[in-house]
Coordinates of C-alpha atoms in Angstrom, one line a residue:
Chain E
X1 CA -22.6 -9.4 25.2
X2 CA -19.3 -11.3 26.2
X3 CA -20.9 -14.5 24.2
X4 CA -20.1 -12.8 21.0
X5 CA -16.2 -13.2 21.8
X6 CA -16.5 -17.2 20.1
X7 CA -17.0 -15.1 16.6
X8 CA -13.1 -14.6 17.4
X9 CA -12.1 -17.7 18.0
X10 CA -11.1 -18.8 13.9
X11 CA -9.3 -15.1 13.5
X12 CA -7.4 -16.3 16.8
X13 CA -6.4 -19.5 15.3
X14 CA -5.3 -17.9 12.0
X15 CA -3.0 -15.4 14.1
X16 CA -1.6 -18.0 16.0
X17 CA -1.1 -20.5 13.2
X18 CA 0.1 -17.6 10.7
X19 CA 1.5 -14.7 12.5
X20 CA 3.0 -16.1 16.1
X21 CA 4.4 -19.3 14.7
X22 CA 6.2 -18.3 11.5
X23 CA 7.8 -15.2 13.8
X24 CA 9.0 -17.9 16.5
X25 CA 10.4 -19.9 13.1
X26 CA 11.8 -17.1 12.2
X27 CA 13.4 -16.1 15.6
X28 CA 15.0 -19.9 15.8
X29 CA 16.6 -19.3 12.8
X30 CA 17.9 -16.5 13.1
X31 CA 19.1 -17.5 16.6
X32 CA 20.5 -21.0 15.4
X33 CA 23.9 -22.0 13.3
X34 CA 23.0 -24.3 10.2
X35 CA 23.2 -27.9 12.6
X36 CA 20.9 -26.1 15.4
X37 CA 23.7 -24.1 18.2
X38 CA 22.7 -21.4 19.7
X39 CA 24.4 -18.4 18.0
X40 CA 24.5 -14.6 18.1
X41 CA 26.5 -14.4 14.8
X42 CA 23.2 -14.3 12.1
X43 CA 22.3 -11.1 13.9
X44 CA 25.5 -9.4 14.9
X45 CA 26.4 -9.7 10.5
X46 CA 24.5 -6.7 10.6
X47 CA 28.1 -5.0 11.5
X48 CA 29.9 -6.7 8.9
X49 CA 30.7 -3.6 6.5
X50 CA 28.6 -4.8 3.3
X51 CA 25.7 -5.4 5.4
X52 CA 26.5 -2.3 7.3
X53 CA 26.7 0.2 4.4
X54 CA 23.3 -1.1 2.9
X55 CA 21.8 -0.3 6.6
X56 CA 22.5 3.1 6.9
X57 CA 21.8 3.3 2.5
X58 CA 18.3 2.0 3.6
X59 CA 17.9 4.6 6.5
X60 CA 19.0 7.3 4.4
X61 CA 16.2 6.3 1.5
X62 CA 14.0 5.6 4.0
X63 CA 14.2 8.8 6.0
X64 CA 14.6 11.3 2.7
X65 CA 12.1 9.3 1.3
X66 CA 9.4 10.1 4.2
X67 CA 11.1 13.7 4.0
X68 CA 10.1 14.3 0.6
X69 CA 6.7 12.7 0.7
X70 CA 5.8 14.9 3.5
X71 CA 7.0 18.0 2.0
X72 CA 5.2 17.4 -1.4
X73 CA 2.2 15.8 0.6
X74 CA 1.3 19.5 2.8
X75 CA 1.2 21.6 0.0
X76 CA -0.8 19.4 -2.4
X77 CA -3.5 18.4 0.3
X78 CA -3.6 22.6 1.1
X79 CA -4.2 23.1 -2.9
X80 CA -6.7 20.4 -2.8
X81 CA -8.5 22.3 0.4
X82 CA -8.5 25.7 -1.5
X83 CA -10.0 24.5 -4.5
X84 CA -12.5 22.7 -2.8
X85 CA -11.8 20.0 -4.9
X86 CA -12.1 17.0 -1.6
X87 CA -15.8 16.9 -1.4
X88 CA -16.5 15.5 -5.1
X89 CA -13.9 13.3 -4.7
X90 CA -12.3 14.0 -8.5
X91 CA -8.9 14.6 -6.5
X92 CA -8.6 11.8 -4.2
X93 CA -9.6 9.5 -7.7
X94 CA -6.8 11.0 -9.6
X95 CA -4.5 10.1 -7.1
X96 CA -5.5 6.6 -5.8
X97 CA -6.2 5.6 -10.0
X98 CA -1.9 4.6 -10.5
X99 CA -2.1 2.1 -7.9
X100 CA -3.9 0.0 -9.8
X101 CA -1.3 -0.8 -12.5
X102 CA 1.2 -2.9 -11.3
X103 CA 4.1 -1.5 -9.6
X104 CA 7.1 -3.1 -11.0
X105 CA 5.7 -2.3 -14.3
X106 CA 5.5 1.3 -13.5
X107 CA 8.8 1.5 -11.8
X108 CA 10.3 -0.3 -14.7
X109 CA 8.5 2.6 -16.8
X110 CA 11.1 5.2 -14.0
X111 CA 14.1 3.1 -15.5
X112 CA 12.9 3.8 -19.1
X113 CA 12.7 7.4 -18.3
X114 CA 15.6 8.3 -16.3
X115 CA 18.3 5.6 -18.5
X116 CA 20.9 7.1 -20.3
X117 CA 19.4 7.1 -24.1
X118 CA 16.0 7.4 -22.5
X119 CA 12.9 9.8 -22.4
X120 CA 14.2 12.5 -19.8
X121 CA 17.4 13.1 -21.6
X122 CA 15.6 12.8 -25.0
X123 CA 13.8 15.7 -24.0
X124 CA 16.9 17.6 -22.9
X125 CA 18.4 17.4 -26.0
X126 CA 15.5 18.5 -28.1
X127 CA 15.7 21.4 -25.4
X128 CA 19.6 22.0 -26.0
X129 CA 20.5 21.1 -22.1
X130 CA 23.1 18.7 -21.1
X131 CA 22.0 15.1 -21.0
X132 CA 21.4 14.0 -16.7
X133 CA 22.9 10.4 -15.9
X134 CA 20.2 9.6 -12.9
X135 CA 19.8 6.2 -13.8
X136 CA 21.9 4.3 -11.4
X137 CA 22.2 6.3 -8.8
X138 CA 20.8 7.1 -5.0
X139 CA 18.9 9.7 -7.3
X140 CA 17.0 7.3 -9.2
X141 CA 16.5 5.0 -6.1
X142 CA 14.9 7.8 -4.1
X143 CA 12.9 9.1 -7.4
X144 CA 11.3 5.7 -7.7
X145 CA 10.7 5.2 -3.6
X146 CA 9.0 8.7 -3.3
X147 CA 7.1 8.0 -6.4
X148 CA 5.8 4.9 -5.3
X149 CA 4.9 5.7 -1.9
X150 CA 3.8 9.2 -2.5
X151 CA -0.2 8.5 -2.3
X152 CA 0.2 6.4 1.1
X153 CA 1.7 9.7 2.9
X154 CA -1.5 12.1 0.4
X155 CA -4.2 10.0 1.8
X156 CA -3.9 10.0 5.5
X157 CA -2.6 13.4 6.0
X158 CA -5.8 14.4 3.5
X159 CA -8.0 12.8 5.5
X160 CA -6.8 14.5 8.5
X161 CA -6.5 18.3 6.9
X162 CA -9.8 17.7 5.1
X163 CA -11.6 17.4 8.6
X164 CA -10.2 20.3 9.9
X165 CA -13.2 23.0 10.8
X166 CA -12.8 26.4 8.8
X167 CA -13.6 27.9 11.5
X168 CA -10.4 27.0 13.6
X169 CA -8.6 28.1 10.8
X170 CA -10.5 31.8 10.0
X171 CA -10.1 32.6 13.6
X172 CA -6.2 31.6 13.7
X173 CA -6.4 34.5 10.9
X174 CA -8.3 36.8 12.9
X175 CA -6.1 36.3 15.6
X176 CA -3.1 37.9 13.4
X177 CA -1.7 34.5 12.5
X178 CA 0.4 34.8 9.1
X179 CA -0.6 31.9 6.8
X180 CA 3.2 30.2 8.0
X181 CA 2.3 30.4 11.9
X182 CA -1.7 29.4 11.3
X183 CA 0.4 26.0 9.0
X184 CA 2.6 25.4 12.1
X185 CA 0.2 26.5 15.2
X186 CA -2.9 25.1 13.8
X187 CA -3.1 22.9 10.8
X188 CA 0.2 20.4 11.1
X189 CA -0.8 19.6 15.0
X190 CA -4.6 18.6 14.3
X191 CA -3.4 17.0 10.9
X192 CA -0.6 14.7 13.1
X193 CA -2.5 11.7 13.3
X194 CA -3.0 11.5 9.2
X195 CA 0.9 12.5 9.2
X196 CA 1.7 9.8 11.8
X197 CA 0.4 7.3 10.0
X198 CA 1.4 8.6 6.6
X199 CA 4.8 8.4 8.1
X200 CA 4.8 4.2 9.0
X201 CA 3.0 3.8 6.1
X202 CA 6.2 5.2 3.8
X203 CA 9.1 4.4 6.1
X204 CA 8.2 0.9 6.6
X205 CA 8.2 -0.5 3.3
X206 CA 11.0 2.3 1.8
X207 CA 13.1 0.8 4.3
X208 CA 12.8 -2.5 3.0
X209 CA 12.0 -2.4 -0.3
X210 CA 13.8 -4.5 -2.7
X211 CA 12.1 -4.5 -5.9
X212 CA 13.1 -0.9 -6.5
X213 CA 16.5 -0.8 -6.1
X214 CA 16.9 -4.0 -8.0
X215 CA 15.4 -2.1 -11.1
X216 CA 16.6 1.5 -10.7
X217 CA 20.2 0.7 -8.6
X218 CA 21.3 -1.5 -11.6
X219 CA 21.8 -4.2 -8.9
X220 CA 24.8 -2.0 -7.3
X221 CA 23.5 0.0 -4.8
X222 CA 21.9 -2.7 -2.4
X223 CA 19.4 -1.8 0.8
X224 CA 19.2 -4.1 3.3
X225 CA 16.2 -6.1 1.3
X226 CA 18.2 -6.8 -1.5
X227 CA 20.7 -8.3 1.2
X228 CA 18.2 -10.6 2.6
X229 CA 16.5 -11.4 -0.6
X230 CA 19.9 -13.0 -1.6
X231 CA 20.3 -14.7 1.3
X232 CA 17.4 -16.6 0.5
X233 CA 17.6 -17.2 -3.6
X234 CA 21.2 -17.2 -4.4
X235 CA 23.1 -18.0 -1.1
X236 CA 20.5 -20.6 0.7
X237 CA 21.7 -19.5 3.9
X238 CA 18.6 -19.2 5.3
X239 CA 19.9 -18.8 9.5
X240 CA 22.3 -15.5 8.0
X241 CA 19.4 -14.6 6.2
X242 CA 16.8 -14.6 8.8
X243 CA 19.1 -13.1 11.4
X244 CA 19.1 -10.3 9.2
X245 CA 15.1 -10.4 8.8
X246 CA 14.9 -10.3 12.5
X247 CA 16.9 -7.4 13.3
X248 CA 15.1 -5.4 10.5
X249 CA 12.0 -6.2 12.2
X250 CA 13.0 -4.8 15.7
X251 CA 14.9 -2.1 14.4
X252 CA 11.3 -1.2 12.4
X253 CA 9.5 -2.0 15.5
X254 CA 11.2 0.3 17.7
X255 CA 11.7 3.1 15.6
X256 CA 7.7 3.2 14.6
X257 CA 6.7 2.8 18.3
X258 CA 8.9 5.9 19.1
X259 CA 7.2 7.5 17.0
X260 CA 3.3 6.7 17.3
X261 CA 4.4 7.2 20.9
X262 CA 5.3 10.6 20.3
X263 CA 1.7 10.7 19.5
X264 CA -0.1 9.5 22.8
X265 CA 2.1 12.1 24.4
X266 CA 0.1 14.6 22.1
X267 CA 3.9 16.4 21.8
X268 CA 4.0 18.5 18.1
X269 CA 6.0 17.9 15.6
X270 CA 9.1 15.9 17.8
X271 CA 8.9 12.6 15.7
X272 CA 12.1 13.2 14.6
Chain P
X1 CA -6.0 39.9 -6.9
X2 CA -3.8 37.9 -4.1
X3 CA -6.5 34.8 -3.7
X4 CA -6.5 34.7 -7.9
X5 CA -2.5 34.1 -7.7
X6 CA -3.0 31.5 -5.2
X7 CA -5.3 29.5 -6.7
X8 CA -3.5 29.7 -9.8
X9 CA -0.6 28.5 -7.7
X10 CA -2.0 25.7 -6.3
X11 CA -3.5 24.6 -9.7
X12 CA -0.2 24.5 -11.1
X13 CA 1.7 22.8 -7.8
X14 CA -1.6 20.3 -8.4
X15 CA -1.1 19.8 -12.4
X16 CA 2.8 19.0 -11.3
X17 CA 2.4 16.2 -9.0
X18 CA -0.7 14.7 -11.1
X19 CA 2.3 15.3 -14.0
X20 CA 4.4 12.8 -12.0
X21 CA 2.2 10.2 -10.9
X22 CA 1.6 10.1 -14.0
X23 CA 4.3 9.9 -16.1
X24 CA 5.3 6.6 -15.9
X25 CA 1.4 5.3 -16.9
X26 CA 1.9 7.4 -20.1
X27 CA 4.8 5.8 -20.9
X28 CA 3.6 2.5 -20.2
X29 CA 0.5 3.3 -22.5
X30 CA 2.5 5.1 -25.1
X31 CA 4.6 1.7 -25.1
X32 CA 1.2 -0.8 -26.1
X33 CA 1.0 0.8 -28.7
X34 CA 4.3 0.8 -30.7
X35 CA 5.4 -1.3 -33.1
X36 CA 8.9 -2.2 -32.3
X37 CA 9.8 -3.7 -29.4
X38 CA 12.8 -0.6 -28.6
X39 CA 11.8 1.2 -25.3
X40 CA 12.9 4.3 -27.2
X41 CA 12.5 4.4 -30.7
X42 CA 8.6 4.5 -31.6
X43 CA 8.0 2.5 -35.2
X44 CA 4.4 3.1 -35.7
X45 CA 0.9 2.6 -34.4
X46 CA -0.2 -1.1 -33.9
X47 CA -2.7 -3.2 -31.7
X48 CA -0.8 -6.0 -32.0
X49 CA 0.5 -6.5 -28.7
X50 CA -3.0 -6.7 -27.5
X51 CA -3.3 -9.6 -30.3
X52 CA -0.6 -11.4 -28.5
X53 CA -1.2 -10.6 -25.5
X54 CA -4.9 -12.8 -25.4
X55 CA -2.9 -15.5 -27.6
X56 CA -0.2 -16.1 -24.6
X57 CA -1.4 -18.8 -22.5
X58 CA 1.1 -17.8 -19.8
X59 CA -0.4 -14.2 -19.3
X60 CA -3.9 -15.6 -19.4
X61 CA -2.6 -18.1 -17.0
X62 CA -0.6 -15.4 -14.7
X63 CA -3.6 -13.3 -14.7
X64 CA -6.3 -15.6 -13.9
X65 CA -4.2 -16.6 -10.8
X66 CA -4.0 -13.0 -9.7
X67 CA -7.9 -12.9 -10.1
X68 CA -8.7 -16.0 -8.2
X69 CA -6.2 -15.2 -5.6
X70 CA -7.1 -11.8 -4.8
X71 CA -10.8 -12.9 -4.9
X72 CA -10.7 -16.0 -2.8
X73 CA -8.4 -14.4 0.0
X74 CA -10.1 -11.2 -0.2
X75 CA -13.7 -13.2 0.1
X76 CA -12.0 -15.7 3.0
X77 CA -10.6 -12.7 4.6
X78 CA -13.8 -10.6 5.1
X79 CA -15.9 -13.8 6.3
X80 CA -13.0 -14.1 9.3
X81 CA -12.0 -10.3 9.4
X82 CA -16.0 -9.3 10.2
X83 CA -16.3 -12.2 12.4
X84 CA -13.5 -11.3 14.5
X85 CA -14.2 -7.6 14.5
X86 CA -17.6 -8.6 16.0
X87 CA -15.9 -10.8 18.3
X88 CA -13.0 -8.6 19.8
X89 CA -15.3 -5.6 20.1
X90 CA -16.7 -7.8 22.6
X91 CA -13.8 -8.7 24.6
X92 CA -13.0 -7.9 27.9
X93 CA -9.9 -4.7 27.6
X94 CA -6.9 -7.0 28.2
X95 CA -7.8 -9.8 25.7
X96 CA -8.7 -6.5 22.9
X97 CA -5.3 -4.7 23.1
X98 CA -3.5 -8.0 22.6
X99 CA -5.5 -8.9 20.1
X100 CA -5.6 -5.3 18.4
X101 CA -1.6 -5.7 18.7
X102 CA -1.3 -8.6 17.2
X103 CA -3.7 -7.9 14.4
X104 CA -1.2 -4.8 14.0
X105 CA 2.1 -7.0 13.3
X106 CA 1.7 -7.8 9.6
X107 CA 0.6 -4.1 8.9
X108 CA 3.4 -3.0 10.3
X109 CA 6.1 -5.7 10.3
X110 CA 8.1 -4.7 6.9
X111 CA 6.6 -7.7 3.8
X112 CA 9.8 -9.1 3.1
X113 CA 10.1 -10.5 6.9
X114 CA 6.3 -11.3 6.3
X115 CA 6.6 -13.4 3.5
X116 CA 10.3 -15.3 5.0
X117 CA 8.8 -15.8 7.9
X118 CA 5.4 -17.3 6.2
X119 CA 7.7 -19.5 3.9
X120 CA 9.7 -20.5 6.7
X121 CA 6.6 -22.0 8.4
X122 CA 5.0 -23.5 5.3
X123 CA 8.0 -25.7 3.8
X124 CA 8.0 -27.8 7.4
X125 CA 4.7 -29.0 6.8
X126 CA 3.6 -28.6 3.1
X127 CA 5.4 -28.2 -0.2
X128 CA 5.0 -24.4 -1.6
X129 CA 2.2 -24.2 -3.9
X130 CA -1.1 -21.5 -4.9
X131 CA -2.0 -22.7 -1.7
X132 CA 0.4 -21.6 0.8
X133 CA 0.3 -17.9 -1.4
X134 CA -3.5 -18.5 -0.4
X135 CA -2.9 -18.8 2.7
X136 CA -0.4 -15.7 2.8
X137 CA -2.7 -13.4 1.5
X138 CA -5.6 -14.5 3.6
X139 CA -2.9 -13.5 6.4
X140 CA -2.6 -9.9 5.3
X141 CA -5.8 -9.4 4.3
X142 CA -7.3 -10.3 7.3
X143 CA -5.8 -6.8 9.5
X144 CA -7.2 -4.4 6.8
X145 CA -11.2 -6.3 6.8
X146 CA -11.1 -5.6 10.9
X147 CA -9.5 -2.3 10.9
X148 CA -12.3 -0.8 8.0
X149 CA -15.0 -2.9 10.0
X150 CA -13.9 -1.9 13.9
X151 CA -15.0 1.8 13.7
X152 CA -18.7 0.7 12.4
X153 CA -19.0 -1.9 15.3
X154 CA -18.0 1.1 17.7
X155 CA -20.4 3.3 16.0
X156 CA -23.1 0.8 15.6
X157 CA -26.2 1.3 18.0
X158 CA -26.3 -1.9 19.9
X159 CA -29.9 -0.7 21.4
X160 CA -31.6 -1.6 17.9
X161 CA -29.8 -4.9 17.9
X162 CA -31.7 -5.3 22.0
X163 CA -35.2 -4.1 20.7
X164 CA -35.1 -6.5 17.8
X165 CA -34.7 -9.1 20.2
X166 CA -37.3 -8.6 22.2
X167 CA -39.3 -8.1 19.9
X168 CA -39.3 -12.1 19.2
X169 CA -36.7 -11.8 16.2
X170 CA -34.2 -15.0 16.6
X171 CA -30.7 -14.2 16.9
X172 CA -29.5 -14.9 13.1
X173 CA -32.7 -12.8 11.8
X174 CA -31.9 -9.8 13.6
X175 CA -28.2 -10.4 12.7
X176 CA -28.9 -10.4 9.3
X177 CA -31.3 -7.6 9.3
X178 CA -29.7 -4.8 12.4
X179 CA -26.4 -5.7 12.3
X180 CA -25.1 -6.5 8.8
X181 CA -26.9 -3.4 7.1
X182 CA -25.5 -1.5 9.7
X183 CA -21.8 -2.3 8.7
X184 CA -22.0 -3.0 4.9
X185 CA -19.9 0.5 4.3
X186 CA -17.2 -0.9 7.0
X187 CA -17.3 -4.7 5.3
X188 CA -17.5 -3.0 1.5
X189 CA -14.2 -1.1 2.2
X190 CA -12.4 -3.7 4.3
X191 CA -13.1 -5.9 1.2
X192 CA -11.9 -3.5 -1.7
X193 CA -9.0 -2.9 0.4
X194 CA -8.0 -6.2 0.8
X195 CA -8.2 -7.0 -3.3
X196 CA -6.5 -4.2 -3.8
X197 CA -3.4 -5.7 -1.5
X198 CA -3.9 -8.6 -3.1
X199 CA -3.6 -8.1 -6.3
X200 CA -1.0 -5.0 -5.7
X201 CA 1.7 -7.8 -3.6
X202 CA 4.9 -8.7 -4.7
X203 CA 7.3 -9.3 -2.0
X204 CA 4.6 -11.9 0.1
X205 CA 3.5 -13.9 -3.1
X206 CA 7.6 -14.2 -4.1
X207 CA 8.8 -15.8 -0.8
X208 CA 5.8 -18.3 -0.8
X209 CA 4.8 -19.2 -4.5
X210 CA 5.7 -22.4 -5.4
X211 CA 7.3 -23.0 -8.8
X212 CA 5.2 -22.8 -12.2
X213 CA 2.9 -20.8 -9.8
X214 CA 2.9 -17.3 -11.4
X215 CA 0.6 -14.1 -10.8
X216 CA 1.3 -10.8 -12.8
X217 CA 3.4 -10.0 -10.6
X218 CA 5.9 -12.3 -10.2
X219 CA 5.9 -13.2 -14.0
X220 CA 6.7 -9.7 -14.6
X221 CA 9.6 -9.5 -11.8
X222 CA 11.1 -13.0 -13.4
X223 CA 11.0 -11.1 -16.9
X224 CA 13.1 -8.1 -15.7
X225 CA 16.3 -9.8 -16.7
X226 CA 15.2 -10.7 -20.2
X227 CA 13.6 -7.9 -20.9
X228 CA 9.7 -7.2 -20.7
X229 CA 7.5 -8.4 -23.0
X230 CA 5.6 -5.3 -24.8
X231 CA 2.0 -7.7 -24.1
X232 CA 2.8 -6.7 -20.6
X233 CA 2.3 -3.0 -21.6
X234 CA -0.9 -4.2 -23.5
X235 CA -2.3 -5.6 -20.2
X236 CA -1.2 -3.1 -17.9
X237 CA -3.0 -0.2 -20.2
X238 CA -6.0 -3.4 -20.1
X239 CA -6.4 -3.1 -16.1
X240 CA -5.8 0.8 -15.9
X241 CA -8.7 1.0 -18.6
X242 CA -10.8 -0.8 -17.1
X243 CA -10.2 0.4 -14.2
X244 CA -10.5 3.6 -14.5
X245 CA -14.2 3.0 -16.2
X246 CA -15.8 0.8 -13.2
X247 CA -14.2 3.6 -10.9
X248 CA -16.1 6.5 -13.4
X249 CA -19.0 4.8 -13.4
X250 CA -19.5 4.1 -9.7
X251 CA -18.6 8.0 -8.7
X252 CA -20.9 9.0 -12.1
X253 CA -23.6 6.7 -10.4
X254 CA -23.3 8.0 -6.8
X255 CA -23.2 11.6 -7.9
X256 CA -26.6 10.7 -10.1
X257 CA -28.6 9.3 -7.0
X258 CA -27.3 12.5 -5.0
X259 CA -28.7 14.6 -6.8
X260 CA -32.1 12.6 -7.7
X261 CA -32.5 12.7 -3.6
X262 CA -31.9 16.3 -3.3
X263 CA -34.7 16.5 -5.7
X264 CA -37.0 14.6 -4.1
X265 CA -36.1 16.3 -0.9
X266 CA -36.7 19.6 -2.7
X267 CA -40.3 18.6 -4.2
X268 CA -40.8 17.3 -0.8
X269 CA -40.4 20.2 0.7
X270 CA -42.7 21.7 -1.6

């Protein structure tokens, strides 16, 4: 059997050539002033207050942003379940179907909604309600995050609440368990794998995301990618910019293996 | 009575959040349609956008990139990603975790640090071109072939593989007969998954596309300034279309030959 390991050998290349050597570029940058000294400055810049105030911006989408996608996530997947509508598969289509137009077009579509003269406060009027100015706000930011990572939390914790037996569930009930104890005791612990990964699948890239805040923060509210990202295309200081980059990464790192750790401990519901 | 309110409920929570997703895509739609080019003001039906939209060489141009790359890397990636898979599953348990970790890092490492880091590494030793995007994508691609393929290998009855063997069949034969057949679900998936990355990434193919290199993408991110070009909503409503058909047809397909075999299992029976 152990001769089949050689059908490795061109993936282990391709990780060492593309994954290990552009991280340990990136780690000399980031460790390295612009004529090669060591330095601990390109990392510590995360303090400096801009940089600082975009951090804990990004933590706050990111966390509310995970939040939200779980709370609309539970109740959706529960419908879905009730109806019975998983096994033909109708749902799961519906859901997956607005990936497949592009992304920035469909955030730029949020922008066109939530703008001042746009579609949401068109509507408002027509209703006789006071126009909402969203656009350009935290509000908008977290609207368009939450919308775009939305099916990445439904599909995991689907999969995981679609595989749960009936049965465990009718005898929960026959046991006396309301419908809120038989959600807490019984269906969010054997659904925490699909939520665990649901969870790095949102957090990660809402953390870091860029693209929507340029489109629906009107290029004033800036998360940490939108930091970086200048770094690289309007500043060229590519050591400041990759210091950055590297703390991200660690600070993603870390916080994700808390919580798939949290997991393997087989502990409910303590991810946060 | 109760269960009647429920469902009713969870029809309408349902209708909501389908209400949201989908919002944007009617707009979008609404918008390929409209003859002005105000985001607000509609001045009429017109297909002319989609007139435009096959004249511009630069969205033919944009989107045939997107196709070729999310193809080729997609193809490259499931020839090395099934490889691999085969390969770790053999390992001994020391050499698979680290190599299950590291196969981990660009699923969960954040893409803008992807992409800096790739373009960090490419512009020491080649200038940035469709080739070093290639090369990115093949990158990311590669995790989601081996972690659709993995679960089939562990499933997969090794035993059948053994018996083929000794029954005389050479090694590529009963390769190509036990083992392939047995993982064409895990390979299939691993494959749509990673075209769907493909074509779906921004952040990677910014940080390593050289310039006058362009997918859909990008060429819509560098028109966010100016203003979008309504052709883009023409395309956009294009893909989703067609989309949406190939992904009909295949469940309308696969729901046919269901329930042509529960037929012939029923006559069977009989």
């Amino acid at each position: 059997m152990n001769k089949r390991t050689w059908l490795s050998f061109p993936y282990v290349l391709w990780i060492i050539g593309f994954t290990v050597i552009p991280l340990i570029v990136i780690f000399r940058y980031a460790f390295t002033t612009g004529d090669g000294g060591f330095t601990l400055e390109n990392i510590l810049t995360i303090f400096d207050p801009i940089h600082f105030k975009a951090l804990v911006f990004s933590l706050e989408i990111a966390v509310g942003c995970t939040l939200i996608c779980i709370i609309l996530s539970y109740p959706l997947v529960l419908a879905m379940r009730r109806l019975k509508m998983g096994k033909s598969g109708v749902a799961l289509f519906i859901i997956i179907l607005p990936m497949w137009m592009n992304s920035i077009l469909r955030i730029m579509a949020w922008q066109m909604i939530l703008s001042p003269n746009g579609i949401l406060n068109l509507i408002l009027e027509k209703l006789g309600m006071k126009p909402l100015s969203i656009a350009n706000t935290a509000t908008a930011i977290m609207i368009g995050v939450v919308y775009d990572y939305l099916p990445y939390m439904i599909l995991p914790v689907y999969n995981a609440v679609a595989e749960i037996n009936e049965d465990i569930i009718e005898a929960a009930k026959d046991l006396g368990a309301g419908s809120i104890t038989t959600f807490f005791k019984v269906i969010l612990p054997l659904s925490m794998p699909g939520l665990l990964s649901g969870i790095v699948m949102v957090f990660v890239p809402s953390m870091t995301s860029f693209v929507v805040s340029d489109v629906l923060g009107g290029g004033k509210l800036q998360l940490v990618g939108n930091i970086i990202e200048q770094e690289f295309t309007k500043s060229a200081n590519w050591n400041l910019g990759s210091g950055l980059s590297v703390f991200l990464m660690v600070f993603v790192m870390i916080s994700m293996a808390f919580t798939l750790k949290n997991d393997v401990d087989g502990k409910e519901s303590t991810v946060w | 009575m109760v269960k009647k309110i429920l469902d009713w409920i969870s029809r309408c929570y349902m209708g909501l959040i389908i209400f949201f997703l989908y919002a944007p895509m009617i707009v979008l739609v609404v918008l390929s349609f409209n003859d002005s080019k105000s985001r607000v003001v509609w001045g009429g039906f017109t297909l002319n956008w989609y007139q435009k939209m096959f004249d511009s060489t630069q969205i033919m141009e944009a989107l045939r990139t997107t196709f070729v790359l999310a193809f080729s890397s997609a193809g490259i990636a499931t020839v090395i990603g099934v490889m691999a898979a085969l390969g770790i599953h053999a390992m001994r348990q020391r050499n698979y975790n680290l190599t299950m970790i590291m196969t981990n890092i660009p699923m969960l490492n954040a893409d803008i640090v992807t992409g800096i880091a790739l373009m960090l590494w490419f512009v020491k030793f080649m200038p940035l071109s469709f080739m070093t995007v290639l090369l990115a994508h093949i990158t990311f691609n590669i995790p989601y072939v081996i972690l659709s393929v993995m679960p089939k290998i562990k499933q997969m009855n090794v035993s059948i593989y053994e018996a083929a063997r000794d029954l005389g069949a050479g090694s590529v034969y009963a390769f190509v007969k036990i083992i392939l057949p047995q993982l064409t679900g895990g390979i299939l998936s691993g494959f749509l998954m990673a075209l769907t990355m493909s074509m779906d990434d921004f952040v990677i193919t910014y940080f390593t596309k050289g310039a006058g290199v362009n997918t859909l993408s990008t060429m819509i991110y560098g028109e966010l300034r100016k203003g979008i070009k309504p052709e883009m909503y023409a395309l956009s409503t294009l893909i989703f279309a067609t989309v949406f058909v190939i992904l009909l047809l295949t469940n309308y397909i696969s729901g046919m030959k269901e329930k042509e075999n529960e037929k012939k299992n029923r006559r069977s029976m009989l």
